[in-house]
Amino acid sequence: MKKLLLTLAALSMAAAPASAATSTYVSGSVGLGLATNTEKTFLGATVKDMYAYKTGVPFVGAVGIKSDAYRLEAALGYQVNDVDKAKLDLFHPVSLPGNKVSMWTYMANAYYDIDLDKSSASPYVTVGLGGASLKPAISGESSTTKSVFAWQAGAGVALKASDVVVSDLGYRYLKPLSVKTGGEELSFGFHNLLAGVRYCF
């Protein structure tokens, strides 16, 4: 999956029209990762808010190309969210210290940058498709890493610091498909607030 996404990104870059408005870039971002409470389905019964999480720290690196108002990129991300509470008896949440969910993501993202006249700020919207490899290291759950399809959507604002350096503040909602293991199903979702820097060539 990772090789496929990187190949698609490379082909997109190669197919982009050569013009003065076209540039390539690398970027890095870090921020706050807020995981939604996990639902657990077992034997046809669904328990809402089975696991609640503490705030994590997502890291994202990307390579991409910008042409006029559009950007395409291949991105690799990683984050860990510690488990805060769990309904082990299905009714009363208890603390689970040392338990966590870790995740690698590999995404192909598209952006639309909104140019504001006489302003260094440029709002944008973004969507992405790819995959996520999740490992729930939680007592009583399978700790096997599972790779599933994932999508994301978000918005933010880019601030031009120089001709080649752009800072970035943004929000992403990241949604992997449910993880199925051992006859059960776990659902995940992530609200990520990211701050980053983009270096253009």
Coordinates of N, CA, C and O in Angstrom, one line a residue, residues 3 27 41 45 50 80 93 166 181 195:
K3 N 4.0 1.6 -1.0 CA 4.6 1.8 -2.3 C 3.7 2.2 -3.4 O 4.0 3.1 -4.3
S27 N 7.4 18.7 3.7 CA 6.8 19.3 4.9 C 6.9 18.4 6.1 O 7.0 17.2 6.0
T41 N -17.9 -4.0 18.9 CA -19.0 -4.9 18.5 C -18.5 -6.3 18.6 O -17.5 -6.7 18.1
A45 N -23.5 -7.5 19.3 CA -23.8 -6.5 20.3 C -22.7 -5.4 20.2 O -21.5 -5.7 20.2
M50 N -16.6 2.3 24.5 CA -15.9 1.2 25.2 C -14.6 1.6 25.7 O -14.2 1.3 26.8
V80 N 0.3 8.0 18.7 CA -0.1 7.1 19.8 C -1.1 7.8 20.7 O -0.8 9.0 21.1
P93 N -16.8 2.9 33.7 CA -15.5 3.1 33.2 C -14.4 3.0 34.3 O -14.6 3.5 35.4
V166 N 6.9 28.1 4.1 CA 5.5 28.4 4.5 C 5.2 27.7 5.8 O 5.5 26.5 5.9
T181 N -11.0 -8.3 14.3 CA -10.1 -9.3 14.8 C -10.7 -10.2 15.9 O -11.5 -9.7 16.7
A195 N 0.4 21.8 13.4 CA 1.2 22.9 13.0 C 2.5 22.4 12.3 O 3.1 21.5 12.8

